[in-house]
Every structure is written in structure tokens, then in C-alpha cells.
Tab-separated table of C-alpha atoms in Angstrom:
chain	number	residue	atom	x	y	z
A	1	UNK	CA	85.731	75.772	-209.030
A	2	UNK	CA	89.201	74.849	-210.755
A	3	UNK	CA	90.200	72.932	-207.998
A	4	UNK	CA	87.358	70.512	-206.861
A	5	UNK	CA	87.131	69.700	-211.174
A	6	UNK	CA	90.795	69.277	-211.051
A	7	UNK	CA	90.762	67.152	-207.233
A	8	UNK	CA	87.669	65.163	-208.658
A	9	UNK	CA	90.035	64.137	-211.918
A	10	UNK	CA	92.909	62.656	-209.668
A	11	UNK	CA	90.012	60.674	-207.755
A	12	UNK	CA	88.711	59.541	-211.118
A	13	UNK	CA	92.430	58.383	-212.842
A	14	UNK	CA	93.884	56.978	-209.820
A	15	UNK	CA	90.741	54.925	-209.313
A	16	UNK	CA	90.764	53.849	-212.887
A	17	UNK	CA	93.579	51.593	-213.248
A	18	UNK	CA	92.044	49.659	-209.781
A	19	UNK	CA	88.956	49.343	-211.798
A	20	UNK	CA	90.530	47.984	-214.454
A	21	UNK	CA	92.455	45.855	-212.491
A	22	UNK	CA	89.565	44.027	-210.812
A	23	UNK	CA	87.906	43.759	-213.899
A	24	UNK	CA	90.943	41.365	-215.179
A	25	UNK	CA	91.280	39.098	-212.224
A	26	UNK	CA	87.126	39.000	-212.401
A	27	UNK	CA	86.408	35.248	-213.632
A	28	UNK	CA	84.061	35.259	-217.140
A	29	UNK	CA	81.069	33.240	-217.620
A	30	UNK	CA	82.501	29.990	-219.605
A	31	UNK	CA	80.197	27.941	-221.951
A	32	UNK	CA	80.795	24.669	-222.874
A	33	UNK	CA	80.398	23.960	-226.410
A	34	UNK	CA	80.495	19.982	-226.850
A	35	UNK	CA	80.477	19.085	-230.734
A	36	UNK	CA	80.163	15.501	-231.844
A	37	UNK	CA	82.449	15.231	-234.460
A	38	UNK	CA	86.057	17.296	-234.769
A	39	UNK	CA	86.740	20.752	-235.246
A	40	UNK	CA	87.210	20.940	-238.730
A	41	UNK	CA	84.131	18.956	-239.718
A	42	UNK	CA	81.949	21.219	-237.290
A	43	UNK	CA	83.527	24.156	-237.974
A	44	UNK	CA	80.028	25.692	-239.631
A	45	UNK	CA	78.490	24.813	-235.902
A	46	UNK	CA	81.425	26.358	-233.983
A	47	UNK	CA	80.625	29.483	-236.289
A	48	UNK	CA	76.945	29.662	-236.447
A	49	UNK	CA	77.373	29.170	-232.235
A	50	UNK	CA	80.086	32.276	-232.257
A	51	UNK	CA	77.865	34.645	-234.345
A	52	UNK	CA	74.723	33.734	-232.627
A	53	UNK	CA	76.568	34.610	-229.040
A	54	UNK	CA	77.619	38.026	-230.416
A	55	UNK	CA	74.143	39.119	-231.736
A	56	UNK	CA	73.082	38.307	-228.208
A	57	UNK	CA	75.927	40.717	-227.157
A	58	UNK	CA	78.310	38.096	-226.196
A	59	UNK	CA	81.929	38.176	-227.237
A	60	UNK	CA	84.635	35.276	-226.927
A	61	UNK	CA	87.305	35.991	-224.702
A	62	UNK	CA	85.446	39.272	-223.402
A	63	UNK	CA	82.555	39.067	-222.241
A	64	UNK	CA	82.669	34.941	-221.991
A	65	UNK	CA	84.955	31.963	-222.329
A	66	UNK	CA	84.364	29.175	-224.293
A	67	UNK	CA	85.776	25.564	-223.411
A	68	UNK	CA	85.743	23.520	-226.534
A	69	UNK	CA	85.244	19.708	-226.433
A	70	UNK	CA	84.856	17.180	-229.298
A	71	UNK	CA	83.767	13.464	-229.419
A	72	UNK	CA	85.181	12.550	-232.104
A	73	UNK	CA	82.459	10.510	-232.953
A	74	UNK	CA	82.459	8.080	-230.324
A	75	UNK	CA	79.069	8.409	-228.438
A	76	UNK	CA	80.932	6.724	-225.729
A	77	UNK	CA	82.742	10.280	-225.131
A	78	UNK	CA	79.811	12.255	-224.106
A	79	UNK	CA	79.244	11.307	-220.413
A	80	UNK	CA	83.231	11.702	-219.756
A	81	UNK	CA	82.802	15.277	-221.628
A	82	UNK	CA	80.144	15.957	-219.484
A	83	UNK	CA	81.596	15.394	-216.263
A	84	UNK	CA	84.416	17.168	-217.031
A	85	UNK	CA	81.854	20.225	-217.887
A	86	UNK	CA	80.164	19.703	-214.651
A	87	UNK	CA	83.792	19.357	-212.100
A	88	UNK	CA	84.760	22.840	-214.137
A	89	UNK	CA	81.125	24.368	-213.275
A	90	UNK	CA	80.423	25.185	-216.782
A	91	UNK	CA	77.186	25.913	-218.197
A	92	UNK	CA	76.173	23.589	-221.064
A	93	UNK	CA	74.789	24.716	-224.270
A	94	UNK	CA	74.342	22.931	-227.307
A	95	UNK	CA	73.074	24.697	-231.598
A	96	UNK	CA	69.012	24.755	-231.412
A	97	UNK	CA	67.877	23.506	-234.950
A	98	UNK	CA	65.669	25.554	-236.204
């Protein structure tokens, strides 16, 4: 019985590393995360978005990307921000008040 557990082992470490391989190259979901303003004046937003993600089991950089864009306060930004979202096939979100 030594020998299938120990044949069975080799099959499972050897097939590891490909596993974890594929997994790498393997694309992640990416969110786009459009704020209005600049970073530093939505950074409570940007947070509040992060931890909200994570309770939902989501995790920056692991489990999803996140593509940041900001307006800068000029309304006239949001349609070019948008396209860009939509020729990068990224899902759009934006904070639900509650």
C-alpha cells in the first residue's frame, strides 16, 4: 500500500506547480471604479468600495483587479472614462448610497 500512497504523491506535487501555473496566467475579473473627484478627496469612497468587496469575499489583486479612474471634476470626463471602461471590457460599478 506504500507504493500507490507514495506514486499518488508524485502525481499530486508534480501536478501542483502546473496548477499553480495556470492559475497565474488565468486573467481576474477587473472592476472599474470611476470616482468624480481625485484620489485623495475620495479616498473614504475608494475605502468604503475596498472593504465592501472583501466582505463579499473579494480581494484586490487576488481574487479581482481594480482599474481606477478619476474625473477630476469635469463632468465632461465621464463619457471618455467610460469608453475606455467599455474597449477594456470592464464591468462598471459605482458606491450604492444607502
Amino acid at each position: 500500500m506504500r507504493r500507490r500512497e507514495f506514486i499518488a504523491g508524485i502525481g499530486v506535487t508534480t501536478a501542483w506547480p502546473l496548477a499553480a501555473r495556470e492559475q497565474q496566467t488565468t486573467k481576474l475579473p477587473t472592476v472599474g471604479f470611476l470616482g468624480a473627484g481625485s484620489p485623495s478627496g475620495r479616498s473614504h469612497w475608494t475605502a468604503a468600495s475596498l472593504q465592501r468587496l472583501h466582505e463579499l469575499g473579494w480581494v484586490e489583486g487576488s481574487t479581482i483587479a481594480i482599474e481606477y479612474r478619476w474625473a477630476e471634476e469635469r463632468s465632461e470626463s465621464y463619457a471618455e472614462i467610460a469608453a475606455e471602461f467599455v474597449r477594456l471590457r470592464i464591468m462598471q460599478c459605482k458606491p450604492v448610497e444607502k
